[in-house]
PDB file of C-alpha atoms and ligand atoms in Angstrom:
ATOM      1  CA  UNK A   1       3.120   0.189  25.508  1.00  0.00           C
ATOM      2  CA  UNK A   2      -0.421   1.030  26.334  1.00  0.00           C
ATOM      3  CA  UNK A   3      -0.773   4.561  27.445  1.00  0.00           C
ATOM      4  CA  UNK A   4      -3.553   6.712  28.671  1.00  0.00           C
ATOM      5  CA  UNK A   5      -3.564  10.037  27.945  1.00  0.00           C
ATOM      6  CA  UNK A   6      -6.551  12.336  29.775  1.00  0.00           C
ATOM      7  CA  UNK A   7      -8.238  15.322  29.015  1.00  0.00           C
ATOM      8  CA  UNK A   8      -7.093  15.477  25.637  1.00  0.00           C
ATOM      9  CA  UNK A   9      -9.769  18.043  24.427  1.00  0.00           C
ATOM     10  CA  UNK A  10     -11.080  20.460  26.685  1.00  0.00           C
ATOM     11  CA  UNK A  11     -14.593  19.984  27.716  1.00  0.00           C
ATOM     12  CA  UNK A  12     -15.405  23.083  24.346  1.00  0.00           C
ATOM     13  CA  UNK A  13     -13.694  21.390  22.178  1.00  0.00           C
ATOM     14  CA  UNK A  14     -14.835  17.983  22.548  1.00  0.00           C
ATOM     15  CA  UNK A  15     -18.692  19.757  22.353  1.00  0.00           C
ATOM     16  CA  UNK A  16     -17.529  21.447  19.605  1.00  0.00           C
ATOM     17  CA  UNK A  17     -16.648  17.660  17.884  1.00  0.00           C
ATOM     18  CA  UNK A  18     -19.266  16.276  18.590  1.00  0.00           C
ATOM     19  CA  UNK A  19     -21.678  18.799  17.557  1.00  0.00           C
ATOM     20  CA  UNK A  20     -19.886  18.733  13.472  1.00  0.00           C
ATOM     21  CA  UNK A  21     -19.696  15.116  13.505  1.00  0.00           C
ATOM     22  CA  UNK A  22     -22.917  14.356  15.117  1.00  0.00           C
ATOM     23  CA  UNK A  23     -25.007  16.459  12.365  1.00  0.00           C
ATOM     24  CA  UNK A  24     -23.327  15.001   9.297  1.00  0.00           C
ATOM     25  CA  UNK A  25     -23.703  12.022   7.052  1.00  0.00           C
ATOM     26  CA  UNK A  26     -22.303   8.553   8.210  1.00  0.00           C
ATOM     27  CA  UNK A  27     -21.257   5.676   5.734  1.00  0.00           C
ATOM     28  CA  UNK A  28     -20.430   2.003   6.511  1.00  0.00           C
ATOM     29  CA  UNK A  29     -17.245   1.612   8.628  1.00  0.00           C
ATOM     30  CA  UNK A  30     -15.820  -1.418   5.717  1.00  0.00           C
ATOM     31  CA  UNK A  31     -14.578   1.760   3.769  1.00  0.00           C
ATOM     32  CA  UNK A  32     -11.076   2.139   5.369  1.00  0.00           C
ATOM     33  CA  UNK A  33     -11.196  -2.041   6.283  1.00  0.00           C
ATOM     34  CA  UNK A  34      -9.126  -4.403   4.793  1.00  0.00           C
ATOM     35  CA  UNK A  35     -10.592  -7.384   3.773  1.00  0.00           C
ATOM     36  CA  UNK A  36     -10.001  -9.709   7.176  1.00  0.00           C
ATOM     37  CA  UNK A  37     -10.882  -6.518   9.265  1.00  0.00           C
ATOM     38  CA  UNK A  38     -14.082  -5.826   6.631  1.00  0.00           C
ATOM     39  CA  UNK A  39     -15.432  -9.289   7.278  1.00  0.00           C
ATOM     40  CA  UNK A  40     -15.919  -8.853  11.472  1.00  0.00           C
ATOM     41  CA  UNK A  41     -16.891  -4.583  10.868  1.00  0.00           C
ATOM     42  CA  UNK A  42     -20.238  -2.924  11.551  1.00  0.00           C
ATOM     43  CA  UNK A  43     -19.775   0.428  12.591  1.00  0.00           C
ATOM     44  CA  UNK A  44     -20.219   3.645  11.239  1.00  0.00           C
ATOM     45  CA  UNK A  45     -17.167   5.590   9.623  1.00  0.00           C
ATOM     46  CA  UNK A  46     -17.725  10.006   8.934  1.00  0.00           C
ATOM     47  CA  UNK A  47     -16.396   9.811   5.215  1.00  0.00           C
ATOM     48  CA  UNK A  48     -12.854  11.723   5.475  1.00  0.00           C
ATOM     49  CA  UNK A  49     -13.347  14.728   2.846  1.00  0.00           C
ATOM     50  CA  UNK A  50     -16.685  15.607   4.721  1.00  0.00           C
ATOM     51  CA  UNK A  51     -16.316  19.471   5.655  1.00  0.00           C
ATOM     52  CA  UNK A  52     -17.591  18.120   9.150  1.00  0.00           C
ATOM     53  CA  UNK A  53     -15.019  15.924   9.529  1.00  0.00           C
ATOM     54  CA  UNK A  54     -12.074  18.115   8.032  1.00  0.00           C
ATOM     55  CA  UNK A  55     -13.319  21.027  10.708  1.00  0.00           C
ATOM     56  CA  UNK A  56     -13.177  18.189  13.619  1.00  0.00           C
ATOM     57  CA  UNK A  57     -10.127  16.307  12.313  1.00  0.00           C
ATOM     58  CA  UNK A  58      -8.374  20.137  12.968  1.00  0.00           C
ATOM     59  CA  UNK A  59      -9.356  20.631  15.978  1.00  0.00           C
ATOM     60  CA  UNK A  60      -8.101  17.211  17.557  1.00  0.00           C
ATOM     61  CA  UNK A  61      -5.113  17.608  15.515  1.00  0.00           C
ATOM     62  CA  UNK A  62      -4.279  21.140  17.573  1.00  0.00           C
ATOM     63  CA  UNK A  63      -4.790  19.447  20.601  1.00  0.00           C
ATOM     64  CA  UNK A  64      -2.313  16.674  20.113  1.00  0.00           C
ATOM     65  CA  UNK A  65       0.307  18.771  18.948  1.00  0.00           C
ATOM     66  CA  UNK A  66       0.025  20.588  22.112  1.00  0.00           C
ATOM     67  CA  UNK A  67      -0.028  17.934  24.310  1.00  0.00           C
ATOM     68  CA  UNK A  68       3.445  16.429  25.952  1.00  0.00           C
ATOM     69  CA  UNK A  69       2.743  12.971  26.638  1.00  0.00           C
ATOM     70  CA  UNK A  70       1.777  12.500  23.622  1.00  0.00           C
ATOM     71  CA  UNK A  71       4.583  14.069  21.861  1.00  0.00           C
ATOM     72  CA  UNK A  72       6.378  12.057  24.407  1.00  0.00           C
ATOM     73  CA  UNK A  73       4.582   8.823  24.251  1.00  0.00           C
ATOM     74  CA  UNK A  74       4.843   8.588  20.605  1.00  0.00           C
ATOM     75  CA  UNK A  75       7.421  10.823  19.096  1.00  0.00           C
ATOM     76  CA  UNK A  76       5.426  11.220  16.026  1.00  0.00           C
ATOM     77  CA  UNK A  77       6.308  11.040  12.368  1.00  0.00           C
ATOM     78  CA  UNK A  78       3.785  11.246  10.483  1.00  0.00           C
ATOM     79  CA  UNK A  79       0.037  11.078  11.563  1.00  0.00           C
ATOM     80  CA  UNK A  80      -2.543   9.697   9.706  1.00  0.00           C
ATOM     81  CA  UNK A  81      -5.515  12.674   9.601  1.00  0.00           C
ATOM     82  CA  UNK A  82      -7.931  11.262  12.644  1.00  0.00           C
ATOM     83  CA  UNK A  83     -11.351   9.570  11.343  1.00  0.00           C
ATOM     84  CA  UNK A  84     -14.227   9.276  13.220  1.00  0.00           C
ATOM     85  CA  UNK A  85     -16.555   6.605  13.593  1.00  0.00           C
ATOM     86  CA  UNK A  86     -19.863   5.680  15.684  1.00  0.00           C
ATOM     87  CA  UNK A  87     -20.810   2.210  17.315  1.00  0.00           C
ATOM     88  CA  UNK A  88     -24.643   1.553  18.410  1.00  0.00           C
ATOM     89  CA  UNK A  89     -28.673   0.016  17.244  1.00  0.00           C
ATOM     90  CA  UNK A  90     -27.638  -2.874  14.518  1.00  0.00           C
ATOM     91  CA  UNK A  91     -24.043  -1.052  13.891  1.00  0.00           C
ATOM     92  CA  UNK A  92     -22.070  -1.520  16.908  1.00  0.00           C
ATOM     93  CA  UNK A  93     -19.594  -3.908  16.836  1.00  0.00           C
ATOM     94  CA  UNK A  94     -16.096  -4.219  15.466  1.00  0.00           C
ATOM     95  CA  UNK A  95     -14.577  -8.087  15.910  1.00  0.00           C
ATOM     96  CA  UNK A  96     -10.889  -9.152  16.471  1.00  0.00           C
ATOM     97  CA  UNK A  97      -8.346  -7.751  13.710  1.00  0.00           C
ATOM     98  CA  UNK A  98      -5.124  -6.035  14.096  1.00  0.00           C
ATOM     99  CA  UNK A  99      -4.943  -3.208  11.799  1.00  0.00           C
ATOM    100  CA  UNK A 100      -3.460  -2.647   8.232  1.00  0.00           C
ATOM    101  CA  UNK A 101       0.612  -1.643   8.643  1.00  0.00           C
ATOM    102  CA  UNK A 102       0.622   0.778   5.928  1.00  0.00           C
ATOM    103  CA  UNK A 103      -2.609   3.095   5.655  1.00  0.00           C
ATOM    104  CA  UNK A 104      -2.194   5.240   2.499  1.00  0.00           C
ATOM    105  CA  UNK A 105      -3.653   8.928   2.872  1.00  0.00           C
ATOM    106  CA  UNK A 106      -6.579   9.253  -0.288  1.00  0.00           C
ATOM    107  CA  UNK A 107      -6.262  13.029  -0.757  1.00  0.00           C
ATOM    108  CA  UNK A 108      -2.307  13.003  -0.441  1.00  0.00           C
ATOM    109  CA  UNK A 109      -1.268   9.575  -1.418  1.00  0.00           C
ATOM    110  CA  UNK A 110       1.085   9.794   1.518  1.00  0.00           C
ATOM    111  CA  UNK A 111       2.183   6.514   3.061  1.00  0.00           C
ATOM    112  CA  UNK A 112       1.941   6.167   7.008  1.00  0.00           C
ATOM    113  CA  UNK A 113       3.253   3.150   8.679  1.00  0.00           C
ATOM    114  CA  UNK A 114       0.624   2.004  11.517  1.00  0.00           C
ATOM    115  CA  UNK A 115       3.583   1.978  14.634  1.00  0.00           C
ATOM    116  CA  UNK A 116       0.765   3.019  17.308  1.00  0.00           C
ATOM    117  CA  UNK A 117      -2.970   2.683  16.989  1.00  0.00           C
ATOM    118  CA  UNK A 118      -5.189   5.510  19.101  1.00  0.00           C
ATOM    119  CA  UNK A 119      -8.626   5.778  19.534  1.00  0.00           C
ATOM    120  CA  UNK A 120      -9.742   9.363  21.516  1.00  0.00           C
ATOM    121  CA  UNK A 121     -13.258   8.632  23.161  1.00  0.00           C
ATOM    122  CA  UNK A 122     -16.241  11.031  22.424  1.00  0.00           C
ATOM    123  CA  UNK A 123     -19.021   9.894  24.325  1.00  0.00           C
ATOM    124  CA  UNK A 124     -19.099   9.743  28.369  1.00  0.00           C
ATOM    125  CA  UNK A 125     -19.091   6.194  29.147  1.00  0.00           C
ATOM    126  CA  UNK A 126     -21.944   6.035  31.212  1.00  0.00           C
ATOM    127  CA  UNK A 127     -24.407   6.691  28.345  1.00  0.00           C
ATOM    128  CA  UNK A 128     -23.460   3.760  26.770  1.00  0.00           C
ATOM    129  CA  UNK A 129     -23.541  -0.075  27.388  1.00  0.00           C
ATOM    130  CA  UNK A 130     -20.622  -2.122  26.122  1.00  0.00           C
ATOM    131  CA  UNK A 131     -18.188  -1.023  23.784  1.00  0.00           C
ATOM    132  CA  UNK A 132     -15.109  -0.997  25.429  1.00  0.00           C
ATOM    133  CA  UNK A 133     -11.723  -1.136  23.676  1.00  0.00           C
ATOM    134  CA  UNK A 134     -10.437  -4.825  23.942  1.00  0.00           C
ATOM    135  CA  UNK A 135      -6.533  -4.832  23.374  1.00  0.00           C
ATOM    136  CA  UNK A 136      -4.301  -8.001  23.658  1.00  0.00           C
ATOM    137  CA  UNK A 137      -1.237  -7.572  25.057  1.00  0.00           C
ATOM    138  CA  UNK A 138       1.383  -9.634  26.627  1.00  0.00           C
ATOM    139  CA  UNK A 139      -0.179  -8.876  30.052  1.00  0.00           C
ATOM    140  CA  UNK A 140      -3.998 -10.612  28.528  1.00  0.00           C
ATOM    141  CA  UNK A 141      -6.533  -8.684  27.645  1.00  0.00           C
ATOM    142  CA  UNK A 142      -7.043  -5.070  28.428  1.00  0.00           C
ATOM    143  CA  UNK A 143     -10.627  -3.504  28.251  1.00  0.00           C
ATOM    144  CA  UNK A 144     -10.535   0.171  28.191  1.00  0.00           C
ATOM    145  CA  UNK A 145     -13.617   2.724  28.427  1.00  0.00           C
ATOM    146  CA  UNK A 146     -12.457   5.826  28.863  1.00  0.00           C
ATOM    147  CA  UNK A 147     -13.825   9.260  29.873  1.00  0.00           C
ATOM    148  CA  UNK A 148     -14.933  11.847  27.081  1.00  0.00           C
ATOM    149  CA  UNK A 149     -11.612  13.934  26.028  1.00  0.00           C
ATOM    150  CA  UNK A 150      -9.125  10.531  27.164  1.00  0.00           C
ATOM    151  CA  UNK A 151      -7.061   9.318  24.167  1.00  0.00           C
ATOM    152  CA  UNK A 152      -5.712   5.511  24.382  1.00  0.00           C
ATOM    153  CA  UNK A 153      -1.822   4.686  22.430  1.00  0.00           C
ATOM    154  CA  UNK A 154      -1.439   0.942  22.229  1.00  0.00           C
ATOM    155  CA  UNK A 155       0.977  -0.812  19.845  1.00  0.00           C
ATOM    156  CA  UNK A 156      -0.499  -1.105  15.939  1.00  0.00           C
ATOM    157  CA  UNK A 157       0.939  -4.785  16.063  1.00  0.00           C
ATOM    158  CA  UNK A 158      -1.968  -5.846  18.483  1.00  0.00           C
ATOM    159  CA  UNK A 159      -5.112  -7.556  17.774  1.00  0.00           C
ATOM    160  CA  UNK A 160      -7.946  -5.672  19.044  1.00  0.00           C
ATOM    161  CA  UNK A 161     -11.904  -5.270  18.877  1.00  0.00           C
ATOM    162  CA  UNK A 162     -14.656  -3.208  19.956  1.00  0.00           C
ATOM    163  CA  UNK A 163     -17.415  -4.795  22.084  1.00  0.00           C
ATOM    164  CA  UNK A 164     -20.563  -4.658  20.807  1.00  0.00           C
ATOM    165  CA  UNK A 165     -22.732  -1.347  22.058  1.00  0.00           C
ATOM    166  CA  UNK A 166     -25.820  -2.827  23.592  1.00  0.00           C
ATOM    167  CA  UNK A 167     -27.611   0.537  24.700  1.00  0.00           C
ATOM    168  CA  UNK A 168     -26.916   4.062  23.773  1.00  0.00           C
ATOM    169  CA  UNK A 169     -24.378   5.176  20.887  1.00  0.00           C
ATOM    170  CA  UNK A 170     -20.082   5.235  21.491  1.00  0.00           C
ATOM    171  CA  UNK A 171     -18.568   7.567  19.624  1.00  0.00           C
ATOM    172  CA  UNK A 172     -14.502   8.019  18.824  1.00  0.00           C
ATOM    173  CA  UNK A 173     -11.811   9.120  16.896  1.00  0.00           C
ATOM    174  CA  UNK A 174      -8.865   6.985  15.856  1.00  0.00           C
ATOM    175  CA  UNK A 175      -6.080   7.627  13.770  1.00  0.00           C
ATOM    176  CA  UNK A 176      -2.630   6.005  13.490  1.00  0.00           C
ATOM    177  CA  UNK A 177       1.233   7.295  14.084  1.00  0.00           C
ATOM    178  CA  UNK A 178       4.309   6.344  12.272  1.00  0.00           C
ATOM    179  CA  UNK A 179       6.714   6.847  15.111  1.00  0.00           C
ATOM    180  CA  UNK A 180      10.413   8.771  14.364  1.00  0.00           C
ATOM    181  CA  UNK A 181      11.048   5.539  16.810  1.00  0.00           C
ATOM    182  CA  UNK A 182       9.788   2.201  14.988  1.00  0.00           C
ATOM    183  CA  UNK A 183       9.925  -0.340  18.090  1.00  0.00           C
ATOM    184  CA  UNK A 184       7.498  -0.194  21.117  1.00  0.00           C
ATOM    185  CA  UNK A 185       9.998  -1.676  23.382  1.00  0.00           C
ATOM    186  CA  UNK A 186      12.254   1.291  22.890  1.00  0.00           C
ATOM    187  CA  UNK A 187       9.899   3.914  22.564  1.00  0.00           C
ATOM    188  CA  UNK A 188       8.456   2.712  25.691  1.00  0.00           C
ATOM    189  CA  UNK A 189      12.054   2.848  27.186  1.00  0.00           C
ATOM    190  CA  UNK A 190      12.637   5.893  26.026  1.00  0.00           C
ATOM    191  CA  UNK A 191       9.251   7.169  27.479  1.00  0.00           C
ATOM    192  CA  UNK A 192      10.147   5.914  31.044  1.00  0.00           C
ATOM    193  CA  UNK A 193      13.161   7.777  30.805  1.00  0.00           C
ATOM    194  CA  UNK A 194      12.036  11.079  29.621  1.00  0.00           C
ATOM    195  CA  UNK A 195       8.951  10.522  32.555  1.00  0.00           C
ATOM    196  CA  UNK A 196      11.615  10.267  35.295  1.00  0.00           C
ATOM    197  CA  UNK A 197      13.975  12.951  34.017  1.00  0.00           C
ATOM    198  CA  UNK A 198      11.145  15.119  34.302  1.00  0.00           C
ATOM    199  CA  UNK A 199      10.672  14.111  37.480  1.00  0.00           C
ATOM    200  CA  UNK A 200      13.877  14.632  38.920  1.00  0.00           C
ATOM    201  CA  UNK A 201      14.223  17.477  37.448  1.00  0.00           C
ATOM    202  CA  UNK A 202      10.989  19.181  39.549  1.00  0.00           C
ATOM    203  CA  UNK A 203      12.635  17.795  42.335  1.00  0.00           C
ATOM    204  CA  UNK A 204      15.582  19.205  42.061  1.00  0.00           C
ATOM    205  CA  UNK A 205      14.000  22.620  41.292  1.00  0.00           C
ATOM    206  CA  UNK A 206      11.752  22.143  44.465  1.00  0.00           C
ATOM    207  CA  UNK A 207      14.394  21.555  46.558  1.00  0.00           C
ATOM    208  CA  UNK A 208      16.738  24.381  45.369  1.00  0.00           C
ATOM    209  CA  UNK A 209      13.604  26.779  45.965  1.00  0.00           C
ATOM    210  CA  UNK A 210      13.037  25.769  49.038  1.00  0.00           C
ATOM    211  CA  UNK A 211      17.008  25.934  50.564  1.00  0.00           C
ATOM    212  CA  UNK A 212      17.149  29.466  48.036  1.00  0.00           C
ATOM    213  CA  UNK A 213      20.095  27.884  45.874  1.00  0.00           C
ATOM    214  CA  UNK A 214      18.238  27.830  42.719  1.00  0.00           C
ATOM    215  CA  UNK A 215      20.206  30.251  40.111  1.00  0.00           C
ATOM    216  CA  UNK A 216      20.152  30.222  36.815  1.00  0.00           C
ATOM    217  CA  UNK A 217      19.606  26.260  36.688  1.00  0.00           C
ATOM    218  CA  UNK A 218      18.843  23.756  39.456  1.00  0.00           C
ATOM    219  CA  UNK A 219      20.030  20.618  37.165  1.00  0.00           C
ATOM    220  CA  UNK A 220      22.677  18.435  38.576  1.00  0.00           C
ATOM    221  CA  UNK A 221      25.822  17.012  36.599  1.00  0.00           C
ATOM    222  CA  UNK A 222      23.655  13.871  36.792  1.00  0.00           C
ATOM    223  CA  UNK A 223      20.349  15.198  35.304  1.00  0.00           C
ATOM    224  CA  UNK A 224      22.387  16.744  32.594  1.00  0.00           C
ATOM    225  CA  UNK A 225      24.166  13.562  31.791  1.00  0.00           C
ATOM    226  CA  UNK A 226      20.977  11.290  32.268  1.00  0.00           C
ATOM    227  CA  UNK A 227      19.103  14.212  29.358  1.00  0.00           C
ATOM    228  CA  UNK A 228      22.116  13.399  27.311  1.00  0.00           C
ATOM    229  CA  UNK A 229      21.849  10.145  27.784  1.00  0.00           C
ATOM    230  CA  UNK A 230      18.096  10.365  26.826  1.00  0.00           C
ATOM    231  CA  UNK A 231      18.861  12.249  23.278  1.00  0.00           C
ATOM    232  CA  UNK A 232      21.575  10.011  22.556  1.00  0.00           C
ATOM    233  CA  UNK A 233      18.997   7.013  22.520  1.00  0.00           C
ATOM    234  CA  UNK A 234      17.031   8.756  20.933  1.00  0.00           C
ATOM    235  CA  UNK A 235      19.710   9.718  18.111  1.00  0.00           C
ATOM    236  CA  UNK A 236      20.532   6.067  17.807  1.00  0.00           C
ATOM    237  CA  UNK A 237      16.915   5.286  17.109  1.00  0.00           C
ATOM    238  CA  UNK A 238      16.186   7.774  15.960  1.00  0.00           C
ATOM    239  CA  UNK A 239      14.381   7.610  11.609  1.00  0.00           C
ATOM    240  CA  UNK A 240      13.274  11.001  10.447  1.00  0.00           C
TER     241      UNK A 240
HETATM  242 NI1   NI B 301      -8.521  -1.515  14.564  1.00  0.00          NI
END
């Protein structure tokens, strides 16, 4: 499942990341590369134990944990702490790889199983030529360039790139998530679900306000059966 997920920072807090990362010292991108990935890398990667980056890694990680569709979208585990990395002049390019399945934390030694791969744009698209996110899928190829503050979820089993940056400088954060759910198809599933439960359930709530039934609860017999339905998926699935 690819999912957008907008205005993940607010417009202070994504000038507030770009100001620590912007001012700090950038090293080659091949540090966190395997060695297929290393071979077709030339970015720039904000080494992780940077104050800088620490200070910017926290703020993205509040916002995520605040944020429902991505709880939702990826019913997190584990995250791996976000990195940051910069694409433009003779560094700008990142060719066709899919990425490593276990990334191992340096400072904790804690394991994270690559389930989603995200990438949280920095950088308003229109200041920069090229670039965009190139993710195979099994509906072809999807480009994505994204506003400042958007964060793209696609599957960590895909083979991806980064276009080369031809004028002016792109600038992201990307981390991975081991899921609690390991398989896209049923996290997606499960997604859709919890979406249109949501739904229904505003409905519902709309309605009852508007005839003046709503009491205590406006859910149905059938929304509370469809939420149980949703948790007992999710049960089944369900590693923690
Ligand atoms: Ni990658």
């Amino acid at each position: 499942m690819l999912l957008r997920i907008p205005h993940v920072l607010t417009p202070g807090e994504l000038a507030q990341v770009r100001q620590l990362i912007l001012e700090a010292d950038w090293a080659d991108g091949r540090i966190t590369a395997g060695s297929q990935s290393g071979a077709v890398k030339k970015n720039l990667q904000l080494p992780e134990d940077l104050p800088a980056a620490q200070q910017a890694r926290h703020i993205v990680s509040v916002a995520l944990a605040r944020n429902p569709m991505f709880v939702t979208g990826a019913l997190p585990k584990s995250v791996y702490p976000p990195l940051f990395n910069r694409y433009g002049g003779a560094s700008n390019y990142f060719g066709d790889h899919i990425d490593n399945a276990v990334r191992t934390h340096a400072a904790t030694a804690r394991h994270v199983r690559t389930d989603i791969s995200c990438t949280l744009f920095l950088a308003d698209p229109a200041s920069y030529d090229g670039g965009e996110l190139v993710v195979q899928d099994t509906y072809g190829e999807q480009r994505i360039k994204f506003e400042a503050g958007d964060l793209v979820m696609y599957p960590g089993t895909s083979v991806h790139r980064v276009e080369p940056v031809t004028c002016g400088e792109r600038l992201a954060c990307f981390f991975w998530i081991e899921s609690m759910v390991r398989a896209d198809a049923q996290r997606r599933l499960l997604y859709d679900m919890d979406m249109a439960i949501t739904t229904l359930r505003q409905q519902t709530l709309e309605r009852a306000l508007q005839d003046g039934s709503a009491g205590n609860s406006s859910d149905t017999p059938e929304i509370v059966r469809l939420t149980g339905c949703y948790h007992n998926l999710l049960r089944m699935w369900a590693d923690v």
